[in-house]
Amino acid sequence: MVTMRDDRKYPLLAQVPLTVSPFVSLPTAATLPYTYKTMPSTLPPSVSGVTGANNADQKPKYVVAPSGHAAHPSDIVASCEALRSHIAATQEKSERVLREMEERIRAKELAEKRRVAPGWLDSEARLLQPERRPGSGLGEMGDGEAEAEVAGLVAEMSIQGGGGRGVISEMAVDQGEELDRAFGGR
């Protein structure tokens, strides 16, 4: 058993016995290459940008990120404001592009509608009414005569349709006349 010889410096270590193990080899001195250069006694300036306040006009950069970048709080606030203005400008530009695209789509749809129905969107008349032919005779009669004429035409068409359907149509015309008489019609 080997003990430490210098009992005065480390009295606790002197109490620990040292054993030599055949499985443990002590490290050997490393041989240095001939191109080895010694380290300088002073450190070069930092490449990460962390520097002290050398000039009176520079602010001390005491906020240090884990990456090693350092900055003054006012620099950080200015950077955030620049980022905010950049984001606002980008958003405004994208909204303008979106509005222009929607306007182009509306213009294409309007052109397609005008191609399908020219003149429809250009006038304020939105209700389509069929034009009456001058020789049809319905426009020259009174209201009661016109309704009787229409009822007669419907009855003729349903009778000419043939079979049992003609009977049902005549009954419908007769029921319509009965309803007119019951509720104050002609």
mmCIF file of C-alpha atoms in Angstrom:
data_model
loop_
_atom_site.group_PDB
_atom_site.id
_atom_site.type_symbol
_atom_site.label_atom_id
_atom_site.label_comp_id
_atom_site.label_asym_id
_atom_site.label_seq_id
_atom_site.Cartn_x
_atom_site.Cartn_y
_atom_site.Cartn_z
ATOM 1 C CA MET A 1 0.000 0.000 0.000
ATOM 2 C CA VAL A 2 1.261 3.456 -0.951
ATOM 3 C CA THR A 3 0.431 6.567 1.048
ATOM 4 C CA MET A 4 0.975 10.205 0.278
ATOM 5 C CA ARG A 5 4.200 11.654 1.505
ATOM 6 C CA ASP A 6 3.048 15.230 1.915
ATOM 7 C CA ASP A 7 0.792 14.931 4.960
ATOM 8 C CA ARG A 8 0.819 18.623 5.742
ATOM 9 C CA LYS A 9 -1.097 19.909 2.660
ATOM 10 C CA TYR A 10 -3.914 17.395 2.356
ATOM 11 C CA PRO A 11 -4.553 15.559 5.619
ATOM 12 C CA LEU A 12 -7.786 13.920 4.358
ATOM 13 C CA LEU A 13 -6.077 12.547 1.275
ATOM 14 C CA ALA A 14 -3.343 11.111 3.432
ATOM 15 C CA GLN A 15 -5.908 8.827 5.029
ATOM 16 C CA VAL A 16 -6.959 7.265 1.674
ATOM 17 C CA PRO A 17 -4.847 4.247 0.753
ATOM 18 C CA LEU A 18 -3.561 4.066 -2.845
ATOM 19 C CA THR A 19 -3.339 0.734 -4.623
ATOM 20 C CA VAL A 20 -1.683 -0.126 -7.893
ATOM 21 C CA SER A 21 -3.935 -2.022 -10.264
ATOM 22 C CA PRO A 22 -2.584 -4.018 -13.199
ATOM 23 C CA PHE A 23 -5.676 -2.995 -15.200
ATOM 24 C CA VAL A 24 -5.074 0.743 -14.928
ATOM 25 C CA SER A 25 -2.252 2.314 -16.895
ATOM 26 C CA LEU A 26 -1.016 5.757 -16.056
ATOM 27 C CA PRO A 27 -1.104 8.333 -18.836
ATOM 28 C CA THR A 28 2.093 8.973 -20.726
ATOM 29 C CA ALA A 29 3.402 12.327 -21.804
ATOM 30 C CA ALA A 30 2.195 13.424 -25.228
ATOM 31 C CA THR A 31 4.757 14.215 -27.875
ATOM 32 C CA LEU A 32 4.040 17.480 -29.659
ATOM 33 C CA PRO A 33 4.549 17.935 -33.403
ATOM 34 C CA TYR A 34 7.248 20.229 -34.718
ATOM 35 C CA THR A 35 4.578 22.612 -36.104
ATOM 36 C CA TYR A 36 3.155 23.259 -32.645
ATOM 37 C CA LYS A 37 2.838 26.931 -31.708
ATOM 38 C CA THR A 38 2.367 28.164 -28.201
ATOM 39 C CA MET A 39 -0.795 30.020 -27.178
ATOM 40 C CA PRO A 40 -0.603 33.813 -26.979
ATOM 41 C CA SER A 41 -0.638 35.276 -23.510
ATOM 42 C CA THR A 42 -3.596 37.604 -24.341
ATOM 43 C CA LEU A 43 -6.870 36.719 -26.039
ATOM 44 C CA PRO A 44 -7.735 38.212 -29.422
ATOM 45 C CA PRO A 45 -10.827 40.453 -29.740
ATOM 46 C CA SER A 46 -14.130 38.583 -29.686
ATOM 47 C CA VAL A 47 -15.579 37.485 -33.019
ATOM 48 C CA SER A 48 -19.088 37.165 -31.561
ATOM 49 C CA GLY A 49 -19.495 40.926 -31.240
ATOM 50 C CA VAL A 50 -19.576 41.004 -27.440
ATOM 51 C CA THR A 51 -17.486 44.009 -26.548
ATOM 52 C CA GLY A 52 -17.433 46.454 -23.717
ATOM 53 C CA ALA A 53 -18.246 50.143 -24.042
ATOM 54 C CA ASN A 54 -14.980 51.340 -25.523
ATOM 55 C CA ASN A 55 -16.321 54.603 -26.911
ATOM 56 C CA ALA A 56 -18.347 57.126 -24.971
ATOM 57 C CA ASP A 57 -21.010 57.270 -27.714
ATOM 58 C CA GLN A 58 -21.534 53.463 -27.781
ATOM 59 C CA LYS A 59 -24.063 51.981 -25.406
ATOM 60 C CA PRO A 60 -22.974 49.052 -23.275
ATOM 61 C CA LYS A 61 -24.236 45.772 -24.733
ATOM 62 C CA TYR A 62 -25.174 43.855 -21.634
ATOM 63 C CA VAL A 63 -28.080 41.745 -22.933
ATOM 64 C CA VAL A 64 -26.405 38.584 -24.217
ATOM 65 C CA ALA A 65 -28.250 35.849 -26.122
ATOM 66 C CA PRO A 66 -27.320 32.178 -25.757
ATOM 67 C CA SER A 67 -25.767 32.383 -29.231
ATOM 68 C CA GLY A 68 -23.283 34.959 -27.953
ATOM 69 C CA HIS A 69 -24.840 37.989 -29.634
ATOM 70 C CA ALA A 70 -25.011 41.017 -27.349
ATOM 71 C CA ALA A 71 -27.059 44.179 -27.645
ATOM 72 C CA HIS A 72 -28.323 47.146 -25.689
ATOM 73 C CA PRO A 73 -32.067 47.129 -24.811
ATOM 74 C CA SER A 74 -32.721 50.228 -26.939
ATOM 75 C CA ASP A 75 -31.144 48.423 -29.917
ATOM 76 C CA ILE A 76 -33.468 45.491 -29.307
ATOM 77 C CA VAL A 77 -36.514 47.796 -29.152
ATOM 78 C CA ALA A 78 -35.433 49.531 -32.382
ATOM 79 C CA SER A 79 -35.028 46.140 -34.063
ATOM 80 C CA CYS A 80 -38.527 45.099 -32.916
ATOM 81 C CA GLU A 81 -40.030 48.352 -34.236
ATOM 82 C CA ALA A 82 -38.298 47.844 -37.599
ATOM 83 C CA LEU A 83 -39.662 44.291 -37.726
ATOM 84 C CA ARG A 84 -43.164 45.514 -36.858
ATOM 85 C CA SER A 85 -43.091 48.163 -39.615
ATOM 86 C CA HIS A 86 -41.789 45.591 -42.113
ATOM 87 C CA ILE A 87 -44.601 43.166 -41.211
ATOM 88 C CA ALA A 88 -47.210 45.952 -41.490
ATOM 89 C CA ALA A 89 -45.878 46.969 -44.930
ATOM 90 C CA THR A 90 -45.889 43.343 -46.088
ATOM 91 C CA GLN A 91 -49.446 42.840 -44.835
ATOM 92 C CA GLU A 92 -50.649 46.038 -46.532
ATOM 93 C CA LYS A 93 -49.017 44.956 -49.789
ATOM 94 C CA SER A 94 -50.587 41.485 -49.604
ATOM 95 C CA GLU A 95 -54.039 42.940 -48.860
ATOM 96 C CA ARG A 96 -53.680 45.301 -51.844
ATOM 97 C CA VAL A 97 -52.706 42.382 -54.102
ATOM 98 C CA LEU A 98 -55.680 40.394 -52.789
ATOM 99 C CA ARG A 99 -58.091 43.293 -53.454
ATOM 100 C CA GLU A 100 -56.718 43.671 -56.995
ATOM 101 C CA MET A 101 -57.144 39.955 -57.603
ATOM 102 C CA GLU A 102 -60.754 40.016 -56.329
ATOM 103 C CA GLU A 103 -61.464 43.044 -58.541
ATOM 104 C CA ARG A 104 -60.063 41.189 -61.578
ATOM 105 C CA ILE A 105 -62.270 38.190 -60.759
ATOM 106 C CA ARG A 106 -65.353 40.448 -60.452
ATOM 107 C CA ALA A 107 -64.492 42.114 -63.780
ATOM 108 C CA LYS A 108 -64.157 38.715 -65.491
ATOM 109 C CA GLU A 109 -67.481 37.554 -64.056
ATOM 110 C CA LEU A 110 -69.162 40.792 -65.172
ATOM 111 C CA ALA A 111 -67.712 40.434 -68.663
ATOM 112 C CA GLU A 112 -69.008 36.861 -68.808
ATOM 113 C CA LYS A 113 -72.482 37.973 -67.674
ATOM 114 C CA ARG A 114 -72.502 40.751 -70.274
ATOM 115 C CA ARG A 115 -71.442 38.239 -72.916
ATOM 116 C CA VAL A 116 -74.287 35.882 -71.964
ATOM 117 C CA ALA A 117 -76.970 38.587 -71.568
ATOM 118 C CA PRO A 118 -75.874 41.845 -73.198
ATOM 119 C CA GLY A 119 -77.731 44.910 -71.952
ATOM 120 C CA TRP A 120 -79.223 43.165 -68.911
ATOM 121 C CA LEU A 121 -76.812 44.689 -66.389
ATOM 122 C CA ASP A 122 -76.778 48.086 -68.085
ATOM 123 C CA SER A 123 -80.470 48.875 -67.494
ATOM 124 C CA GLU A 124 -82.423 49.203 -64.273
ATOM 125 C CA ALA A 125 -85.334 47.047 -65.467
ATOM 126 C CA ARG A 126 -84.890 43.745 -63.672
ATOM 127 C CA LEU A 127 -88.291 42.145 -64.403
ATOM 128 C CA LEU A 128 -88.648 40.471 -67.755
ATOM 129 C CA GLN A 129 -92.099 40.792 -69.322
ATOM 130 C CA PRO A 130 -93.111 39.138 -72.561
ATOM 131 C CA GLU A 131 -94.134 41.449 -75.351
ATOM 132 C CA ARG A 132 -97.689 41.082 -76.679
ATOM 133 C CA ARG A 133 -98.165 40.611 -80.331
ATOM 134 C CA PRO A 134 -100.312 43.302 -81.946
ATOM 135 C CA GLY A 135 -102.616 40.839 -83.769
ATOM 136 C CA SER A 136 -103.275 38.383 -80.929
ATOM 137 C CA GLY A 137 -106.610 39.960 -80.003
ATOM 138 C CA LEU A 138 -106.156 39.566 -76.257
ATOM 139 C CA GLY A 139 -104.959 43.125 -75.779
ATOM 140 C CA GLU A 140 -108.065 44.608 -77.487
ATOM 141 C CA MET A 141 -110.616 42.813 -75.277
ATOM 142 C CA GLY A 142 -111.682 43.717 -71.754
ATOM 143 C CA ASP A 143 -110.442 41.854 -68.710
ATOM 144 C CA GLY A 144 -113.449 39.550 -68.416
ATOM 145 C CA GLU A 145 -113.458 38.715 -72.108
ATOM 146 C CA ALA A 146 -109.719 37.987 -72.040
ATOM 147 C CA GLU A 147 -110.089 35.589 -69.114
ATOM 148 C CA ALA A 148 -112.977 33.793 -70.785
ATOM 149 C CA GLU A 149 -110.955 33.514 -73.989
ATOM 150 C CA VAL A 150 -107.979 32.053 -72.074
ATOM 151 C CA ALA A 151 -110.245 29.618 -70.217
ATOM 152 C CA GLY A 152 -111.764 28.526 -73.523
ATOM 153 C CA LEU A 153 -108.323 28.004 -75.069
ATOM 154 C CA VAL A 154 -107.223 25.952 -72.065
ATOM 155 C CA ALA A 155 -110.368 23.850 -72.247
ATOM 156 C CA GLU A 156 -109.861 23.234 -75.968
ATOM 157 C CA MET A 157 -106.257 22.189 -75.421
ATOM 158 C CA SER A 158 -107.167 19.821 -72.608
ATOM 159 C CA ILE A 159 -110.037 18.267 -74.619
ATOM 160 C CA GLN A 160 -107.814 17.806 -77.636
ATOM 161 C CA GLY A 161 -105.197 16.138 -75.373
ATOM 162 C CA GLY A 162 -107.478 13.094 -75.406
ATOM 163 C CA GLY A 163 -108.813 10.407 -73.083
ATOM 164 C CA GLY A 164 -109.504 10.873 -69.386
ATOM 165 C CA ARG A 165 -107.276 13.877 -69.126
ATOM 166 C CA GLY A 166 -109.790 16.004 -71.026
ATOM 167 C CA VAL A 167 -112.483 15.266 -68.483
ATOM 168 C CA ILE A 168 -110.270 16.283 -65.586
ATOM 169 C CA SER A 169 -109.335 19.528 -67.319
ATOM 170 C CA GLU A 170 -112.992 20.377 -68.007
ATOM 171 C CA MET A 171 -113.776 19.708 -64.397
ATOM 172 C CA ALA A 172 -110.942 22.002 -63.311
ATOM 173 C CA VAL A 173 -112.261 24.773 -65.570
ATOM 174 C CA ASP A 174 -115.797 24.242 -64.243
ATOM 175 C CA GLN A 175 -114.590 24.322 -60.640
ATOM 176 C CA GLY A 176 -112.699 27.532 -61.342
ATOM 177 C CA GLU A 177 -115.887 29.140 -62.703
ATOM 178 C CA GLU A 178 -117.850 27.949 -59.678
ATOM 179 C CA LEU A 179 -115.254 29.477 -57.333
ATOM 180 C CA ASP A 180 -115.439 32.760 -59.249
ATOM 181 C CA ARG A 181 -119.235 32.841 -58.880
ATOM 182 C CA ALA A 182 -119.084 31.887 -55.172
ATOM 183 C CA PHE A 183 -116.587 34.582 -54.231
ATOM 184 C CA GLY A 184 -117.990 37.460 -56.192
ATOM 185 C CA GLY A 185 -116.542 36.739 -59.561
ATOM 186 C CA ARG A 186 -118.523 37.193 -62.834
#
